[in-house]
N, CA, C and O atoms as a GROMACS GRO file, in nm:
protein
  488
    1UNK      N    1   0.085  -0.117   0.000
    1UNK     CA    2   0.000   0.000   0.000
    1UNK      C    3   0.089   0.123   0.000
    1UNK      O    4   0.188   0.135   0.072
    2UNK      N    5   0.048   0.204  -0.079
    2UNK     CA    6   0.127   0.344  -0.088
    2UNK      C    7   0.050   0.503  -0.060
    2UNK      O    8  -0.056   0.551  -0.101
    3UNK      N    9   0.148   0.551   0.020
    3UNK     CA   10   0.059   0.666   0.029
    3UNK      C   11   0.094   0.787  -0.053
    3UNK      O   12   0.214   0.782  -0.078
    4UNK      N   13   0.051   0.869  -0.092
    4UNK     CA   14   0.101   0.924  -0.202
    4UNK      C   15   0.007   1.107  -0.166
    4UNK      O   16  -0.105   1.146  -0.200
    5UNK      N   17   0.113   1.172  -0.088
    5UNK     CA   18   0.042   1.334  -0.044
    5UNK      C   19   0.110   1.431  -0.153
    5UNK      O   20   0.224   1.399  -0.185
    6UNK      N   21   0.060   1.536  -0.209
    6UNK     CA   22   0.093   1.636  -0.297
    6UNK      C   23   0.070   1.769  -0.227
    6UNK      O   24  -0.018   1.782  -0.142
    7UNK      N   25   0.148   1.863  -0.262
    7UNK     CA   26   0.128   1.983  -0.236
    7UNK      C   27   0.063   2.050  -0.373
    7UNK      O   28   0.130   2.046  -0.476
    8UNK      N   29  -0.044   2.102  -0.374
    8UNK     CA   30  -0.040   2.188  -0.489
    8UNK      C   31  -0.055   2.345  -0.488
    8UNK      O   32  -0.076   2.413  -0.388
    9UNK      N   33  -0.041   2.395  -0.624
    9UNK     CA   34  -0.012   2.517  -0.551
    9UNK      C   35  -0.150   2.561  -0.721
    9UNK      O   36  -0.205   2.483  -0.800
   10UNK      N   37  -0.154   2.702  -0.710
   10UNK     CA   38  -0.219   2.725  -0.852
   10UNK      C   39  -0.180   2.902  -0.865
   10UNK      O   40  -0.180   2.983  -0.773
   11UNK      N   41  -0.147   2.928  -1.025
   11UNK     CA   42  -0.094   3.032  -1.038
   11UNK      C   43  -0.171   3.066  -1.207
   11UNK      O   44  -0.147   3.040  -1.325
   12UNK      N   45  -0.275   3.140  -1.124
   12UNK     CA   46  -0.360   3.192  -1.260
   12UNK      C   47  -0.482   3.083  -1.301
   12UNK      O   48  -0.583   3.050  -1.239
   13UNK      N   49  -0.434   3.046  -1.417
   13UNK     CA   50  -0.528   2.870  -1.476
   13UNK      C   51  -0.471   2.788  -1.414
   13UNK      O   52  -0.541   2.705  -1.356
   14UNK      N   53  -0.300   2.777  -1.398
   14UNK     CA   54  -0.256   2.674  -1.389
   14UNK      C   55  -0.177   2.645  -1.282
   14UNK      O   56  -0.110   2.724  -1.216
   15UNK      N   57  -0.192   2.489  -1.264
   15UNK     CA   58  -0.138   2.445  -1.104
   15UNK      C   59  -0.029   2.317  -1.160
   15UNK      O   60   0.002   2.259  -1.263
   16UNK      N   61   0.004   2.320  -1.020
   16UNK     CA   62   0.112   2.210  -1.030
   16UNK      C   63   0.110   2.158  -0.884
   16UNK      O   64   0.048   2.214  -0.794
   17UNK      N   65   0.179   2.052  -0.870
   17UNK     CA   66   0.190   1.982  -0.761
   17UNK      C   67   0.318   1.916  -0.787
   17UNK      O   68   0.364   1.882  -0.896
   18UNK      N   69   0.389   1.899  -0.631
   18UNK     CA   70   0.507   1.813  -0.594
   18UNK      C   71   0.487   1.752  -0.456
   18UNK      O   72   0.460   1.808  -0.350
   19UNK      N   73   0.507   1.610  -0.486
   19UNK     CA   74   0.501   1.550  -0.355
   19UNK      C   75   0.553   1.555  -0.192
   19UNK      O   76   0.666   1.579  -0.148
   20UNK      N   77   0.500   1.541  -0.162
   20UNK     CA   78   0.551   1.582  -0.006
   20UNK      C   79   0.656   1.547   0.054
   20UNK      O   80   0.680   1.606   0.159
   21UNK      N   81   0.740   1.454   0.014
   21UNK     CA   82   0.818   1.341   0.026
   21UNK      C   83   0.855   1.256  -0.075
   21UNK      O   84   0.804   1.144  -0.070
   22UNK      N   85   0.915   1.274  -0.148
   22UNK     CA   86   0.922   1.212  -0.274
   22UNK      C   87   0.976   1.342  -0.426
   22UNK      O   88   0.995   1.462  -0.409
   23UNK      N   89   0.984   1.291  -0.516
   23UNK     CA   90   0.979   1.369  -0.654
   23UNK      C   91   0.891   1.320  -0.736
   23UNK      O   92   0.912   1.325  -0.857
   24UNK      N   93   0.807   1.279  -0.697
   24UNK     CA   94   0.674   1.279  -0.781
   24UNK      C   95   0.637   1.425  -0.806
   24UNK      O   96   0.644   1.506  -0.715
   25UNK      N   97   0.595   1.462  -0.938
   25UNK     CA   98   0.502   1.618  -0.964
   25UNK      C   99   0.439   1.597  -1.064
   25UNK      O  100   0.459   1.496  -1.132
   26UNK      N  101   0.338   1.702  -1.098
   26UNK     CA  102   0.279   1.711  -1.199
   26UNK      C  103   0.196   1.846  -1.259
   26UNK      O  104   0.135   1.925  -1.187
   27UNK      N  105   0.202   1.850  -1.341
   27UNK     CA  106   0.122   2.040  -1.372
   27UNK      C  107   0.005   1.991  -1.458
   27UNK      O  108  -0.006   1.881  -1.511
   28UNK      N  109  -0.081   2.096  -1.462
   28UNK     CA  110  -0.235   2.089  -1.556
   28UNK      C  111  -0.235   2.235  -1.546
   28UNK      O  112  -0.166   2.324  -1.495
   29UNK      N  113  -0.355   2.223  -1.623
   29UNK     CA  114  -0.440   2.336  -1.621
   29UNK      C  115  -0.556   2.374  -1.556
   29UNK      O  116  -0.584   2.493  -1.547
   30UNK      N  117  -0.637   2.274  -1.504
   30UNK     CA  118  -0.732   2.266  -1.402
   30UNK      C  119  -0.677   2.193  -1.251
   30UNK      O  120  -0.574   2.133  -1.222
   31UNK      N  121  -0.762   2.218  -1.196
   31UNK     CA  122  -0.754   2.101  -1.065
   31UNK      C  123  -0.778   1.984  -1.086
   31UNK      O  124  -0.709   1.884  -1.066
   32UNK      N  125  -0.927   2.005  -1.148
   32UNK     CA  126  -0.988   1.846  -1.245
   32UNK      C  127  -0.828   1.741  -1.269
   32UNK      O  128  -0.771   1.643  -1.219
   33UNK      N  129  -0.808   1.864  -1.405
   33UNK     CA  130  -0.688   1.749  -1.476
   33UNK      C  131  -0.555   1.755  -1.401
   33UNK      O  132  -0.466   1.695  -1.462
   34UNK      N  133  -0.512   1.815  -1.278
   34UNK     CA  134  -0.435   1.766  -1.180
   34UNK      C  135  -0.455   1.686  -1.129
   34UNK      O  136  -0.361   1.607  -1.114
   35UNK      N  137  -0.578   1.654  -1.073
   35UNK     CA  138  -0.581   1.569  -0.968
   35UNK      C  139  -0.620   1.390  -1.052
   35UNK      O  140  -0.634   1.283  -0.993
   36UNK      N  141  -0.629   1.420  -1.232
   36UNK     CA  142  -0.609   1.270  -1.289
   36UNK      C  143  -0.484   1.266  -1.320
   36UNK      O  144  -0.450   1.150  -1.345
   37UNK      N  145  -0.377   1.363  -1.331
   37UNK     CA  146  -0.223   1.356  -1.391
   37UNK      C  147  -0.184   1.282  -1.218
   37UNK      O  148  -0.093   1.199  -1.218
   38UNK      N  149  -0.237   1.307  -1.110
   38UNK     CA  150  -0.175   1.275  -0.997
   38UNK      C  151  -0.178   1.144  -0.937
   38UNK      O  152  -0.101   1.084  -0.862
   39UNK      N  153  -0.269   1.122  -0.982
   39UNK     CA  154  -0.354   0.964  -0.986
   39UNK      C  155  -0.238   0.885  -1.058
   39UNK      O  156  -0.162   0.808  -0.999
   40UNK      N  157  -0.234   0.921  -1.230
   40UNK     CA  158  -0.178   0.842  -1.298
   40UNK      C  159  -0.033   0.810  -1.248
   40UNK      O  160   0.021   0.700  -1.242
   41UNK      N  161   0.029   0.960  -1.206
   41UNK     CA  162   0.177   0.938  -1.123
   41UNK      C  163   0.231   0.837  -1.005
   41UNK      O  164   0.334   0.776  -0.974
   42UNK      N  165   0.090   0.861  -0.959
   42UNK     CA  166   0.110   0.761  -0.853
   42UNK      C  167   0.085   0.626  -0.886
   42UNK      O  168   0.154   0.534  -0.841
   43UNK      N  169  -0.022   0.609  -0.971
   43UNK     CA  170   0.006   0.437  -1.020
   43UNK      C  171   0.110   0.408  -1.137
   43UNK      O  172   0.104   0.306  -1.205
   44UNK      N  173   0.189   0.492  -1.150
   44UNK     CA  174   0.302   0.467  -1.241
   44UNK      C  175   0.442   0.408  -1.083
   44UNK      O  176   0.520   0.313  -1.084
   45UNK      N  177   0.425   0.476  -1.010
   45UNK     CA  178   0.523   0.453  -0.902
   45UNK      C  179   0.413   0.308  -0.797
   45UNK      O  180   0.436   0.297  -0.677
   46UNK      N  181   0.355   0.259  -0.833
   46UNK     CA  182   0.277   0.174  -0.733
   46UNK      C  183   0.155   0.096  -0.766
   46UNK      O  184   0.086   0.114  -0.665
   47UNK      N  185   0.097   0.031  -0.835
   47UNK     CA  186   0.038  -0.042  -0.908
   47UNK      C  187  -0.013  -0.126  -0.879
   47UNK      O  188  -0.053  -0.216  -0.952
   48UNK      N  189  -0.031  -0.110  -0.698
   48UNK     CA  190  -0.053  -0.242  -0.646
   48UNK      C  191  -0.249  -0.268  -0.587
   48UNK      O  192  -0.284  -0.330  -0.487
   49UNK      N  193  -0.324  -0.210  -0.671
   49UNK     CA  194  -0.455  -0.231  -0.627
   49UNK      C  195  -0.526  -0.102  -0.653
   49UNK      O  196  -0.511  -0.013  -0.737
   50UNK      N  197  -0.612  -0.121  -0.550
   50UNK     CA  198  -0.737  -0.002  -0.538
   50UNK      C  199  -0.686   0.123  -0.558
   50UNK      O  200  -0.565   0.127  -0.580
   51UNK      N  201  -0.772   0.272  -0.554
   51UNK     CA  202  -0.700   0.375  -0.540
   51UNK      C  203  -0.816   0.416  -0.493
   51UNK      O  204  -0.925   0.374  -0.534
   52UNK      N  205  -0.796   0.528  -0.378
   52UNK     CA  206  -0.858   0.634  -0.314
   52UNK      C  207  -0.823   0.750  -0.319
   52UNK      O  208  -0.704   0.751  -0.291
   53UNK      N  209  -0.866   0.874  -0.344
   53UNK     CA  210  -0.807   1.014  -0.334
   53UNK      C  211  -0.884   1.125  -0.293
   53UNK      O  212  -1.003   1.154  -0.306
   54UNK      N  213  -0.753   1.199  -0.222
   54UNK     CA  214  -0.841   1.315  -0.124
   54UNK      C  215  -0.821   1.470  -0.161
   54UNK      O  216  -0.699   1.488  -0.158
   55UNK      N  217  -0.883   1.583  -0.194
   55UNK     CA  218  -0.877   1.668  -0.241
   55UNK      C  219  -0.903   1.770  -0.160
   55UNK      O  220  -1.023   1.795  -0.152
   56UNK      N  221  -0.806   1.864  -0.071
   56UNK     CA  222  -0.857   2.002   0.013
   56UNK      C  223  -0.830   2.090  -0.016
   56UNK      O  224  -0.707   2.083  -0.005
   57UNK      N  225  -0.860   2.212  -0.061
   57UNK     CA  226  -0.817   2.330  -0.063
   57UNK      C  227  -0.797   2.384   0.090
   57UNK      O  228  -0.870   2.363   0.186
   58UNK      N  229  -0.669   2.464   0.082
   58UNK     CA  230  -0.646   2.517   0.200
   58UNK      C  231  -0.639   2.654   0.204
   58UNK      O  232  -0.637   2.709   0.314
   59UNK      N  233  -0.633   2.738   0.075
   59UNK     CA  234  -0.630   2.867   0.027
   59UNK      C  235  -0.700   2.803  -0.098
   59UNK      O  236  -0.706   2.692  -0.152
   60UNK      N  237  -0.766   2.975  -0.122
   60UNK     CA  238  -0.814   2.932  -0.272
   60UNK      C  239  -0.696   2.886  -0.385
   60UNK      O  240  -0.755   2.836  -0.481
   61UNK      N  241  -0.605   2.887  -0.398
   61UNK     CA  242  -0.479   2.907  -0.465
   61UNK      C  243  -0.379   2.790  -0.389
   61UNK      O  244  -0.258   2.778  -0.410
   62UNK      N  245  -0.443   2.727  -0.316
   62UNK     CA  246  -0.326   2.564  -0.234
   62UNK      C  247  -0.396   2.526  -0.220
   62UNK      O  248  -0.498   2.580  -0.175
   63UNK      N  249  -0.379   2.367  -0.263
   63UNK     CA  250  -0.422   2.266  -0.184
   63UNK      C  251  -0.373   2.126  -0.104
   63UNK      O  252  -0.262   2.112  -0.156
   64UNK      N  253  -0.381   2.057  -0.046
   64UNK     CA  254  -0.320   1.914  -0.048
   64UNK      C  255  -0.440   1.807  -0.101
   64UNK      O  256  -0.563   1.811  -0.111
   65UNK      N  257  -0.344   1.719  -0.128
   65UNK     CA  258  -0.408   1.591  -0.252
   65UNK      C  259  -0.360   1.481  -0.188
   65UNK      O  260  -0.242   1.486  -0.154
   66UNK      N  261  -0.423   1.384  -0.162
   66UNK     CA  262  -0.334   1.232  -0.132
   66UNK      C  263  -0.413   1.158  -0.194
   66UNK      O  264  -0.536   1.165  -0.194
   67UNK      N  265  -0.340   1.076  -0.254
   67UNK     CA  266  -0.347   0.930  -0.326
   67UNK      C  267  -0.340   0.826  -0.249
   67UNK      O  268  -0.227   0.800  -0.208
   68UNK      N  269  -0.422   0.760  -0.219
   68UNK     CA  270  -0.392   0.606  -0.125
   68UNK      C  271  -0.381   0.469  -0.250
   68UNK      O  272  -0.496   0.432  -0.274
   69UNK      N  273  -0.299   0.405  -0.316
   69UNK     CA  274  -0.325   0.301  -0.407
   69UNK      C  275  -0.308   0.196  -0.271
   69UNK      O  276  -0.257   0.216  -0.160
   70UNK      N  277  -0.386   0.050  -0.342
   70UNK     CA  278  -0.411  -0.061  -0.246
   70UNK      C  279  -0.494  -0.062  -0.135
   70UNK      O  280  -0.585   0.020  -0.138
   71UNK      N  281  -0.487  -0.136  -0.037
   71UNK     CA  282  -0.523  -0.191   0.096
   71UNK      C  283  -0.670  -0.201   0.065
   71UNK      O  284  -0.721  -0.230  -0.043
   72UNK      N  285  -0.727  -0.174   0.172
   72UNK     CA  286  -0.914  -0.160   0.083
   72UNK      C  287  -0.999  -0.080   0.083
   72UNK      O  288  -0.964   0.025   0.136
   73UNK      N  289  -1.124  -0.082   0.035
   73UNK     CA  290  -1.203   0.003  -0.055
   73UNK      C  291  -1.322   0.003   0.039
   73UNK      O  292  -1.331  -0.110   0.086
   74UNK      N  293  -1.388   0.059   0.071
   74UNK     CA  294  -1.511   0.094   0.133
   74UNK      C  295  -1.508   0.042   0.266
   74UNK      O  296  -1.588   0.113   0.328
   75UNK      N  297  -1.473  -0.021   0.325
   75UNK     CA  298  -1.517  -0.088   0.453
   75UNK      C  299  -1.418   0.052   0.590
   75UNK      O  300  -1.449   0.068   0.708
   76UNK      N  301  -1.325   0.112   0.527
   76UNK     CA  302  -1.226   0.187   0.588
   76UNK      C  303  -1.239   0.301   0.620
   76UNK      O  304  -1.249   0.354   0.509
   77UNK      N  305  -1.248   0.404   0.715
   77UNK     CA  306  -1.246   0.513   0.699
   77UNK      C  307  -1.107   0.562   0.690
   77UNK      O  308  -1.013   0.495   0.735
   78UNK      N  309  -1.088   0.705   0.620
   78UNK     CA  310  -1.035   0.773   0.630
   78UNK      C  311  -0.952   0.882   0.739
   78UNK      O  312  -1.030   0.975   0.762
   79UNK      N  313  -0.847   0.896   0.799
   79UNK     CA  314  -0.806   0.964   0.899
   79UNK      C  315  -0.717   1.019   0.912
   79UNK      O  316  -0.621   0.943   0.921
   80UNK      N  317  -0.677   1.176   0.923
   80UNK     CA  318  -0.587   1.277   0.893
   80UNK      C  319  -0.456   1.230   0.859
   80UNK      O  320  -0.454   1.131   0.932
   81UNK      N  321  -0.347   1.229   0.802
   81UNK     CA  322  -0.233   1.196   0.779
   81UNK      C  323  -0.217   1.086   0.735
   81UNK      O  324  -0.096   1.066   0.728
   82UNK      N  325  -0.304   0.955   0.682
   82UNK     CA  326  -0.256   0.870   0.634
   82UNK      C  327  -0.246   0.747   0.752
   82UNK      O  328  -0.191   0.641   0.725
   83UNK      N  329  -0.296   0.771   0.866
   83UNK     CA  330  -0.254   0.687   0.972
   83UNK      C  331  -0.380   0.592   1.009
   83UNK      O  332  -0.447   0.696   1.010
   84UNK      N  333  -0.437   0.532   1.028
   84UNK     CA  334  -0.538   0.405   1.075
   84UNK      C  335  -0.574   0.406   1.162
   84UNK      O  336  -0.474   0.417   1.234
   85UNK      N  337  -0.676   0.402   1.236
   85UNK     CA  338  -0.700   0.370   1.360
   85UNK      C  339  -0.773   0.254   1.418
   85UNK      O  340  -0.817   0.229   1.530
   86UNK      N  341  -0.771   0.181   1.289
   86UNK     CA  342  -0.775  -0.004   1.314
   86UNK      C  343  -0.659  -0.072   1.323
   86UNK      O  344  -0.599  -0.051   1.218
   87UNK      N  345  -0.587  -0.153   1.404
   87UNK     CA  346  -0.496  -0.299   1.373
   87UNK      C  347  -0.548  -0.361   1.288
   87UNK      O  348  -0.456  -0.398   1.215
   88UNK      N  349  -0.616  -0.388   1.261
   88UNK     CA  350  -0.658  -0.460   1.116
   88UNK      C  351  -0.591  -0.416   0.970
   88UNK      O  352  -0.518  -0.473   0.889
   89UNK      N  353  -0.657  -0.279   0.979
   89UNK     CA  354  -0.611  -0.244   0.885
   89UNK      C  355  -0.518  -0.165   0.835
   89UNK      O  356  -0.525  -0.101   0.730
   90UNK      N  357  -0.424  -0.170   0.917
   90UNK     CA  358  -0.272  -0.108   0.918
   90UNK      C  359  -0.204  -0.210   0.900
   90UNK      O  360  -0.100  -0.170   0.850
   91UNK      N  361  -0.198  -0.345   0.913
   91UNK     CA  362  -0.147  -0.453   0.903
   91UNK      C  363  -0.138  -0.519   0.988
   91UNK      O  364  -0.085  -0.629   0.967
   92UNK      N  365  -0.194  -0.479   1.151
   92UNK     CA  366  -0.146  -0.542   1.264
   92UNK      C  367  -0.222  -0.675   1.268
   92UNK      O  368  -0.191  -0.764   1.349
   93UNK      N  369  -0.324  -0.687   1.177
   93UNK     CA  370  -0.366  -0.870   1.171
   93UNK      C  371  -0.457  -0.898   1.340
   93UNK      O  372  -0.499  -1.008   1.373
   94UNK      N  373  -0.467  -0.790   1.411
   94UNK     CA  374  -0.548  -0.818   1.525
   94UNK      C  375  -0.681  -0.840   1.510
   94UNK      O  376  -0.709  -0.812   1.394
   95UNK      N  377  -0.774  -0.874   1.567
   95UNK     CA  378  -0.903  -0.866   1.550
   95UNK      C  379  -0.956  -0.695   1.545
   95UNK      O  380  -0.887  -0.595   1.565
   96UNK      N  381  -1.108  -0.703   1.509
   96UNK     CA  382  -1.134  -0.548   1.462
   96UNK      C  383  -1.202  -0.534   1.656
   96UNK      O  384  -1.263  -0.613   1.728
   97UNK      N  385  -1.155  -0.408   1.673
   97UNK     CA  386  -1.228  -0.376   1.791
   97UNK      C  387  -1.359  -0.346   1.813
   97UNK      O  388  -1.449  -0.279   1.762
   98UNK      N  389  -1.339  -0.420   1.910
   98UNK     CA  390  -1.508  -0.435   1.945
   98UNK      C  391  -1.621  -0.268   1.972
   98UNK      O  392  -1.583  -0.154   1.994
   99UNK      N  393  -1.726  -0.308   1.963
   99UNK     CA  394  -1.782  -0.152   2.008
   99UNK      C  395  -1.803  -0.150   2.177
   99UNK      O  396  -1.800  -0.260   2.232
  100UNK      N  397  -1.818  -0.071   2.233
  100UNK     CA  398  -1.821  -0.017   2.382
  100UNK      C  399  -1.945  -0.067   2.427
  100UNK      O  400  -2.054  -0.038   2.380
  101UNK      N  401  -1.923  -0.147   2.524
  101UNK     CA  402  -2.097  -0.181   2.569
  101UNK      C  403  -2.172  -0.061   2.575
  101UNK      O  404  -2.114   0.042   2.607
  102UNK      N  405  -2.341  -0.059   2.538
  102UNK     CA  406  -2.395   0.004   2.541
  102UNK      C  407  -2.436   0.088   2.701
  102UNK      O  408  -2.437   0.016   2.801
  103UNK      N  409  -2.457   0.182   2.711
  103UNK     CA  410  -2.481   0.249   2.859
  103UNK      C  411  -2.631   0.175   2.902
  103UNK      O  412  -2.699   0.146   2.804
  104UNK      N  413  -2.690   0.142   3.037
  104UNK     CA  414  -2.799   0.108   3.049
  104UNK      C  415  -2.832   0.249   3.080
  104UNK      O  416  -2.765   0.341   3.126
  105UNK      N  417  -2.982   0.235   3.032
  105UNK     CA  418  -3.069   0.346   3.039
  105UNK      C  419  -3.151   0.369   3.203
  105UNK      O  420  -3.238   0.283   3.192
  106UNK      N  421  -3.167   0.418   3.309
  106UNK     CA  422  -3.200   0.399   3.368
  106UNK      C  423  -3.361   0.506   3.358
  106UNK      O  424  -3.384   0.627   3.348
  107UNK      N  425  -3.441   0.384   3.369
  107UNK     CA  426  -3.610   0.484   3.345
  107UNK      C  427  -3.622   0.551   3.446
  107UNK      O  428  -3.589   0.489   3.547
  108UNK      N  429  -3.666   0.682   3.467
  108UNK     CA  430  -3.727   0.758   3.564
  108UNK      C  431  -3.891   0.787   3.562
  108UNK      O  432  -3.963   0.841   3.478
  109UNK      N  433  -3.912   0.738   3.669
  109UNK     CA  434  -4.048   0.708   3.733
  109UNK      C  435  -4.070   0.897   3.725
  109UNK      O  436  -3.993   0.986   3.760
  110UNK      N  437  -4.229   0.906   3.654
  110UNK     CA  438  -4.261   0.984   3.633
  110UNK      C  439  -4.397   0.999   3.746
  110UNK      O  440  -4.489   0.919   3.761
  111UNK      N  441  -4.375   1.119   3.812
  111UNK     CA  442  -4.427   1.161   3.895
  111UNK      C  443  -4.593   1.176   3.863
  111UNK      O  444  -4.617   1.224   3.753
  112UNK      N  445  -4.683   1.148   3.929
  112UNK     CA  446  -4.853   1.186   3.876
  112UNK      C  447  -4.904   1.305   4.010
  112UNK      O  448  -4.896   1.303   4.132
  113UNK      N  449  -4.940   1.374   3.940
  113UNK     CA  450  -4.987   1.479   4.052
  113UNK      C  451  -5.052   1.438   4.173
  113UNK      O  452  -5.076   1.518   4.263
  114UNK      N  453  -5.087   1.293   4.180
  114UNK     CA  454  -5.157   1.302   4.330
  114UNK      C  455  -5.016   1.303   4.428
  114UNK      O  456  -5.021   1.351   4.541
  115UNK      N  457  -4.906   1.253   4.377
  115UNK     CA  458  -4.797   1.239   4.455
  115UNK      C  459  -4.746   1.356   4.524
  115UNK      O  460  -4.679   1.365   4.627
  116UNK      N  461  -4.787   1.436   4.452
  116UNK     CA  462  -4.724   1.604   4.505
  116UNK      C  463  -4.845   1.682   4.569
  116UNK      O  464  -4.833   1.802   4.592
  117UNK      N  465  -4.940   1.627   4.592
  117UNK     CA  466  -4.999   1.672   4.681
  117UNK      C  467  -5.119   1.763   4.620
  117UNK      O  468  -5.210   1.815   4.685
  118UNK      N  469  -5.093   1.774   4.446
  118UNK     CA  470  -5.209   1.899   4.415
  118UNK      C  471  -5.229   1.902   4.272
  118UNK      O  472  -5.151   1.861   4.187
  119UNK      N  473  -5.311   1.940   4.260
  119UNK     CA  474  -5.372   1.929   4.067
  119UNK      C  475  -5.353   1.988   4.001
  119UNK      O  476  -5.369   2.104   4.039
  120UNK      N  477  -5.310   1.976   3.867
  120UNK     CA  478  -5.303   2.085   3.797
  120UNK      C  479  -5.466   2.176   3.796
  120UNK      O  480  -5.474   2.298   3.786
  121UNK      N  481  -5.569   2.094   3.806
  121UNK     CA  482  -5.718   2.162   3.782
  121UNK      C  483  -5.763   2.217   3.914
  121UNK      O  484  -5.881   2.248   3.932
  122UNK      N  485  -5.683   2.227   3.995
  122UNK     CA  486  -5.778   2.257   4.142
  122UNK      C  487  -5.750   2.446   4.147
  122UNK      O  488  -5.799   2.513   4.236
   0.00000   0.00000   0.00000
């Protein structure tokens, strides 16, 4: 599995991007066709499965881009930096964690006006 983050930048029509870590880059003329030149870059360097990709503007004029190729496809969420917050699916091969027992609800006995001594109609 590869992770694959871009910086992009945009100057006028046209943008470009260079990887965060790496010499991967790529220029367009849209964001659109950046963010398929970025795709293709990254499955030219990694080829190994699925692909996911994330698109933020951070200024109108920057953004960051990450490419995830491999691991899997829908069952996963997504989480800032590229990092997991399953053993499962980071590779640790553990079982998936369980959910938190539910809280018991405790009912509260609802009071009837004779209890308090007086009516709403009197």
């Amino acid at each position: 599995m590869g992770v694959y983050t871009f910086i992009c930048k945009g100057s006028g029509a046209d943008w470009s991007a260079k990887q965060l870590n790496g010499d991967l880059e790529a220029s367009a003329g849209s964001t659109f066709d950046l963010q398929r030149k970025l795709v293709q870059v990254a499955l030219s360097a990694d080829s190994s499965g699925a692909v996911q990709s994330s698109f933020s503007y951070v200024t109108p004029s920057s953004a960051v881009f990450q490419v995830i190729v491999g691991g899997s496809v829908g069952g996963g969420s997504f989480v800032g930096g590229g990092a997991s917050s399953s053993p499962a699916a980071s590779g640790g091969g553990g079982a998936a964690a369980e959910a938190p027992p539910a809280e018991e609800k405790k009912e509260e006995k609802e009071e009837s006006d004779e209890d308090m001594g007086f009516s709403l109609f009197d």
